[in-house]
Coordinates of C-alpha atoms and ligand atoms in Angstrom, one line a residue:
X1 CA -26.7 35.0 161.5
X2 CA -25.5 34.0 158.8
X3 CA -25.3 30.0 157.7
X4 CA -21.9 29.4 158.6
X5 CA -22.7 30.8 161.6
X6 CA -25.2 28.2 162.8
X7 CA -23.7 25.4 164.6
X8 CA -22.9 22.1 163.0
X9 CA -24.7 18.9 164.2
X10 CA -24.7 15.7 162.8
X11 CA -27.6 13.9 161.6
X12 CA -27.3 10.2 162.1
X13 CA -29.4 7.3 160.5
X14 CA -32.4 6.4 163.2
X15 CA -32.3 2.8 163.5
X16 CA -35.7 2.1 164.3
X17 CA -37.5 3.6 161.9
X18 CA -40.4 0.5 160.8
X19 CA -41.4 1.8 157.7
X20 CA -42.4 5.6 155.6
X21 CA -41.3 6.5 152.6
X22 CA -38.3 9.1 153.4
X23 CA -35.3 8.3 155.5
X24 CA -36.0 9.3 159.2
X25 CA -32.7 11.0 160.8
X26 CA -31.9 10.6 165.0
X27 CA -31.3 14.7 165.9
X28 CA -30.3 13.9 169.9
X29 CA -31.0 11.5 171.9
X30 CA -34.6 12.6 172.6
X31 CA -35.3 13.8 168.8
X32 CA -35.6 12.3 165.1
X33 CA -36.0 14.8 161.6
X34 CA -37.9 14.0 158.7
X35 CA -37.9 15.8 155.6
X36 CA -40.3 18.5 156.1
X37 CA -43.5 18.6 154.3
X38 CA -45.9 21.5 154.1
X39 CA -48.9 19.4 154.7
X40 CA -47.5 17.1 157.6
X41 CA -46.3 20.8 159.2
X42 CA -49.8 22.2 158.7
X43 CA -51.3 19.3 160.6
X44 CA -49.4 20.0 163.9
X45 CA -49.9 23.3 163.9
X46 CA -53.8 22.4 163.0
X47 CA -54.0 20.3 166.3
X48 CA -52.4 22.7 168.3
X49 CA -55.0 24.9 167.5
X50 CA -58.3 22.8 167.2
X51 CA -57.4 19.7 168.4
X52 CA -55.5 19.5 171.6
X53 CA -56.8 16.2 172.8
X54 CA -55.0 14.4 170.4
X55 CA -52.0 16.0 170.7
X56 CA -51.1 13.0 173.7
X57 CA -51.2 10.6 170.8
X58 CA -48.6 12.6 168.5
X59 CA -44.9 12.7 168.8
X60 CA -44.0 16.1 170.5
X61 CA -43.3 18.6 167.6
X62 CA -40.4 20.3 167.9
X63 CA -40.1 22.8 164.9
X64 CA -38.9 22.8 161.6
X65 CA -34.9 23.2 160.9
X66 CA -32.7 23.7 157.7
X67 CA -30.1 20.5 156.9
X68 CA -27.5 22.6 154.9
X69 CA -26.3 19.5 152.9
X70 CA -29.7 19.2 151.4
X71 CA -30.6 22.5 151.3
X72 CA -34.0 20.9 152.7
X73 CA -36.2 21.4 155.6
X74 CA -37.0 19.1 158.0
X75 CA -39.5 18.4 161.0
X76 CA -37.8 17.8 164.3
X77 CA -40.2 15.7 166.6
X78 CA -40.1 13.8 170.0
X79 CA -38.2 10.6 169.2
X80 CA -40.6 8.2 170.5
X81 CA -38.2 5.2 171.1
X82 CA -36.0 7.6 172.5
X83 CA -35.8 6.2 176.4
X84 CA -36.6 3.0 175.3
X85 CA -33.8 -0.5 175.7
X86 CA -35.6 -2.7 172.8
X87 CA -37.9 -0.4 171.4
X88 CA -40.8 -3.0 169.4
X89 CA -42.5 -0.7 167.1
X90 CA -45.5 -1.6 164.9
X91 CA -46.3 0.9 161.9
X92 CA -50.1 0.4 161.3
X93 CA -51.3 2.8 158.2
X94 CA -55.1 3.9 159.6
X95 CA -58.5 4.1 157.4
X96 CA -60.2 2.7 154.4
X97 CA -59.0 5.3 152.5
X98 CA -55.2 7.1 152.0
X99 CA -55.2 9.6 149.0
X100 CA -55.5 13.4 150.3
X101 CA -58.2 15.3 149.0
X102 CA -56.1 17.0 146.7
X103 CA -54.3 13.8 145.2
X104 CA -54.1 13.4 141.3
X105 CA -56.1 10.8 139.2
X106 CA -53.3 8.5 139.2
X107 CA -52.5 8.8 142.3
X108 CA -56.2 7.8 143.8
X109 CA -56.6 5.1 141.5
X110 CA -53.2 3.4 142.4
X111 CA -54.1 4.1 146.3
X112 CA -57.6 2.4 145.4
X113 CA -56.2 -0.6 144.3
X114 CA -53.2 -0.7 147.0
X115 CA -56.5 -0.9 149.6
X116 CA -58.2 -3.6 147.9
X117 CA -55.1 -6.0 147.2
X118 CA -54.3 -5.2 151.4
X119 CA -56.5 -5.7 154.5
X120 CA -57.3 -2.1 154.8
X121 CA -60.3 -2.0 152.7
X122 CA -61.8 -4.9 154.8
X123 CA -60.3 -4.1 158.1
X124 CA -59.3 -0.5 158.0
X125 CA -55.7 -0.6 158.7
X126 CA -52.6 -2.5 157.1
X127 CA -49.5 -3.3 158.6
X128 CA -46.9 -1.0 157.2
X129 CA -43.3 -2.7 158.7
X130 CA -43.1 -3.9 162.2
X131 CA -39.8 -4.5 164.5
X132 CA -39.9 -6.9 167.7
X133 CA -37.4 -8.0 170.1
X134 CA -36.6 -11.3 170.4
X135 CA -35.4 -12.0 173.7
X136 CA -34.2 -15.9 173.2
X137 CA -31.9 -14.5 170.3
X138 CA -31.3 -11.4 171.8
X139 CA -32.1 -9.4 168.3
X140 CA -34.9 -7.9 166.2
X141 CA -37.2 -9.6 163.5
X142 CA -38.1 -7.2 161.4
X143 CA -41.3 -7.0 158.9
X144 CA -41.2 -4.2 156.1
X145 CA -44.2 -2.7 154.3
X146 CA -44.1 -5.3 151.3
X147 CA -44.9 -8.2 154.3
X148 CA -47.2 -6.0 155.2
X149 CA -49.4 -5.8 151.9
X150 CA -49.4 -9.0 151.3
X151 CA -50.8 -10.5 154.6
X152 CA -54.7 -11.1 153.8
X153 CA -57.7 -10.4 156.4
X154 CA -57.3 -13.5 158.1
X155 CA -54.2 -13.8 158.8
X156 CA -54.0 -10.4 161.0
X157 CA -54.6 -11.7 163.9
X158 CA -51.7 -13.6 164.0
X159 CA -49.5 -10.7 163.3
X160 CA -50.6 -9.1 166.0
X161 CA -50.0 -12.1 167.9
X162 CA -46.3 -12.1 166.7
X163 CA -46.0 -8.5 167.8
X164 CA -46.3 -8.9 170.3
X165 CA -44.4 -11.8 171.1
X166 CA -40.8 -12.2 172.5
X167 CA -39.2 -15.6 171.2
X168 CA -40.6 -17.2 174.4
X169 CA -44.1 -16.1 175.4
X170 CA -46.7 -13.6 174.6
X171 CA -46.5 -10.4 176.9
X172 CA -50.2 -10.4 177.2
X173 CA -49.6 -7.9 179.6
X174 CA -49.3 -4.5 177.2
X175 CA -52.6 -6.2 175.4
X176 CA -55.0 -3.9 178.3
X177 CA -52.7 -1.1 178.3
X178 CA -53.1 -0.7 174.5
X179 CA -56.6 -1.4 174.3
X180 CA -57.1 1.5 176.9
X181 CA -55.4 3.7 174.6
X182 CA -57.2 3.1 171.4
X183 CA -60.9 3.2 173.3
X184 CA -59.6 6.8 174.2
X185 CA -58.3 7.3 170.7
X186 CA -61.4 6.5 168.8
X187 CA -63.4 8.9 171.4
X188 CA -61.2 11.7 170.5
X189 CA -61.1 11.3 167.1
X190 CA -65.2 10.7 167.1
X191 CA -65.4 13.9 168.1
X192 CA -63.5 15.9 165.7
X193 CA -65.5 16.0 163.2
X194 CA -64.7 17.1 159.6
X195 CA -60.8 15.7 160.4
X196 CA -59.4 13.2 158.0
X197 CA -56.4 11.4 158.8
X198 CA -56.0 9.7 155.2
X199 CA -52.4 8.1 154.8
X200 CA -51.5 8.4 158.9
X201 CA -49.9 6.1 160.2
X202 CA -50.3 4.5 163.9
X203 CA -47.3 3.8 165.6
X204 CA -47.8 1.0 168.8
X205 CA -44.5 0.9 170.9
X206 CA -43.7 -1.2 173.6
X207 CA -39.9 -2.0 175.3
X208 CA -39.1 -5.6 175.0
X209 CA -35.9 -4.8 177.5
X210 CA -37.2 -7.4 180.5
X211 CA -36.6 -5.0 183.0
X212 CA -38.4 -2.0 181.8
X213 CA -41.2 -3.0 180.9
X214 CA -43.7 0.0 179.8
X215 CA -46.1 0.8 176.5
X216 CA -46.8 3.5 174.6
X217 CA -49.4 4.2 171.3
X218 CA -48.7 7.7 169.9
X219 CA -50.3 8.9 166.4
X220 CA -47.2 9.3 164.0
X221 CA -47.4 12.7 162.1
X222 CA -50.7 12.3 159.0
X223 CA -51.3 13.8 156.2
X224 CA -54.2 16.5 157.1
X225 CA -55.4 17.9 153.7
X226 CA -57.4 21.1 153.9
X227 CA -55.8 23.9 152.4
X228 CA -53.2 23.9 149.8
X229 CA -50.2 25.5 151.2
X230 CA -49.1 27.1 148.5
X231 CA -52.2 29.6 147.9
X232 CA -53.7 29.1 151.6
X233 CA -57.2 28.0 149.4
X234 CA -58.9 24.3 149.8
X235 CA -58.1 22.5 147.7
X236 CA -59.7 19.3 147.0
X237 CA -60.8 17.3 144.0
X238 CA -61.6 14.3 146.2
X239 CA -63.6 16.0 149.5
X240 CA -64.8 13.3 151.9
X241 CA -68.2 11.7 151.4
X242 CA -69.1 13.2 154.7
X243 CA -67.4 16.5 155.9
X244 CA -69.4 17.0 159.0
X245 CA -68.7 14.0 160.0
X246 CA -65.3 11.8 162.0
X247 CA -63.2 10.0 159.9
X248 CA -64.8 6.4 160.5
X249 CA -62.3 5.1 157.6
X250 CA -59.9 5.4 160.8
X251 CA -62.9 4.9 163.8
X252 CA -63.2 1.4 161.8
X253 CA -59.5 1.0 161.7
X254 CA -59.5 1.1 165.2
X255 CA -62.7 -1.0 166.0
X256 CA -60.9 -3.8 163.8
X257 CA -57.3 -3.0 165.9
X258 CA -59.3 -3.4 169.3
X259 CA -60.8 -6.5 168.3
X260 CA -58.0 -8.3 167.6
X261 CA -56.3 -7.4 170.5
X262 CA -59.1 -8.7 172.8
X263 CA -59.3 -12.3 170.8
X264 CA -55.7 -12.4 170.9
X265 CA -56.0 -11.8 174.9
X266 CA -59.0 -14.2 175.4
X267 CA -57.9 -16.8 173.2
X268 CA -54.4 -16.7 175.7
X269 CA -56.4 -16.5 178.4
X270 CA -58.2 -20.0 178.4
X271 CA -54.8 -21.8 176.7
X272 CA -53.4 -20.6 180.5
X273 CA -57.0 -21.5 182.0
X274 CA -56.3 -25.1 180.8
X275 CA -52.6 -25.3 181.0
X276 CA -53.4 -24.8 184.5
X277 CA -55.8 -27.0 184.8
X278 CA -53.8 -29.9 182.8
X279 CA -50.1 -29.7 184.1
X280 CA -49.7 -29.0 187.9
X281 CA -46.1 -27.5 187.1
X282 CA -47.7 -24.7 184.5
X283 CA -46.2 -21.5 186.5
X284 CA -47.9 -18.7 184.2
X285 CA -50.1 -16.3 185.9
X286 CA -54.1 -16.2 185.0
X287 CA -55.1 -13.0 182.8
X288 CA -58.0 -11.7 184.7
X289 CA -61.5 -10.8 182.1
X290 CA -60.5 -7.7 180.2
X291 CA -62.2 -4.7 182.0
X292 CA -64.4 -3.4 179.6
X293 CA -64.1 0.5 180.5
X294 CA -63.8 2.9 177.1
X295 CA -64.7 -0.1 174.8
X296 CA -68.7 1.1 174.6
X297 CA -67.2 3.9 171.9
X298 CA -67.3 1.6 169.2
X299 CA -71.0 0.6 169.7
X300 CA -71.7 4.4 170.0
X301 CA -69.8 5.2 166.6
X302 CA -71.0 2.3 164.5
X303 CA -74.6 1.0 166.2
X304 CA -77.2 2.9 164.0
X305 CA -74.5 3.0 161.0
X306 CA -74.4 0.1 158.6
X307 CA -71.9 1.6 156.4
X308 CA -68.3 3.0 156.7
X309 CA -68.0 6.6 154.8
X310 CA -64.9 7.9 153.7
Ligands
LIG401 N1 -41.3 11.1 166.7 C1 -40.5 9.1 165.8 N2 -40.3 8.7 166.6 C2 -40.0 7.6 166.8 N3 -40.1 6.4 165.3 C3 -40.8 7.6 164.5 C4 -41.3 9.3 164.6 N4 -41.8 8.9 163.5 C5 -41.8 8.3 162.3 N5 -41.2 6.9 162.9 C6 -40.4 6.4 162.3 O1 -40.3 6.5 160.8 C7 -41.3 5.7 160.7 C8 -42.1 6.5 159.0 O2 -42.7 7.5 159.5 P1 -44.1 8.4 159.0 O3 -45.1 7.1 159.2 O4 -44.3 9.8 159.7 O5 -43.4 8.5 157.5 P2 -44.0 9.1 156.6 O6 -43.0 9.8 155.5 O7 -45.3 9.8 156.5 O8 -44.9 7.9 155.6 P3 -45.4 7.4 154.5 O9 -46.6 8.8 154.1 O10 -45.2 6.0 153.7 O11 -45.8 6.6 155.3 C9 -42.3 5.2 161.1 O12 -42.8 3.3 160.9 C10 -41.3 4.9 162.5 O13 -40.9 3.8 162.7
LIG402 MG1 -46.3 6.8 157.3

């Protein structure tokens, strides 16, 4: 078929984008598209072949298409917010290292500086943007990546808290579901020896709509740089220090993220116990102790290791 004969489908702006450096477009009600980066495309194909358990944490990859006005290729993928009425999204960039294997010296230097100045170095995770549905004002509260870069490690917990605050109360019931997914993701990543997720975004998503509260944790496409897409050759100016090990920088970030959520739950639990004791009218439900199954993965990963290697 010639280009003129292909069906023309208009792209619309995608309203639920909270982070990232290039614009994402809405394609259909259930699909978004973003400019194709060969490495990202290779990543999707590699995951299907080599790491199928990870597919549960990645938006469904629908293929590549040509966008004629830009004469560019775009990746087409499932819109993770597609079915949600008031999607609340937090984009966190994982890991203690963000430059790829094939980075230039300048890129490596700038990425290292960014990690040092942000929570990435100390916590292995940094906020790259978020939107939260405020039930009280019936509008979104947003934070961009510049705000995220200015968060100090000591403030990280309160930012996680603000992601789960609907303007009236803390949506504590989201926490156990998120935790179970993060533990499961850690278990999978820990088995993927040699995989690196430098610069990868993890999206935490739930529906801020009162009636249809449901949540999802999904890993957004990251950059996986094993092979130079042009030559098909391994091109690694900065290879990982321990290429036979899993991505400990990513795992370290997951550990910190789960600790933050656990702390949030435990503080809220105590707050509600005290509130009920002091005020007989207090009506919020009491929180049970957090189930700990799944959590032991981090002891397995970090017990014998005193360091985090990238
Ligand atoms: N499949 C998806 N469904 C819904 N939203 C998405 C999806 N993919 C990306 N987004 C939105 O777009 C933003 C940017 O996505 P992503 O991190 O993949 O971009 P990027 O180009 O890799 O950015 P960068 O490398 O600068 O982090 C995310 O923060 C999220 O809000
Ligand atoms: Mg990103």
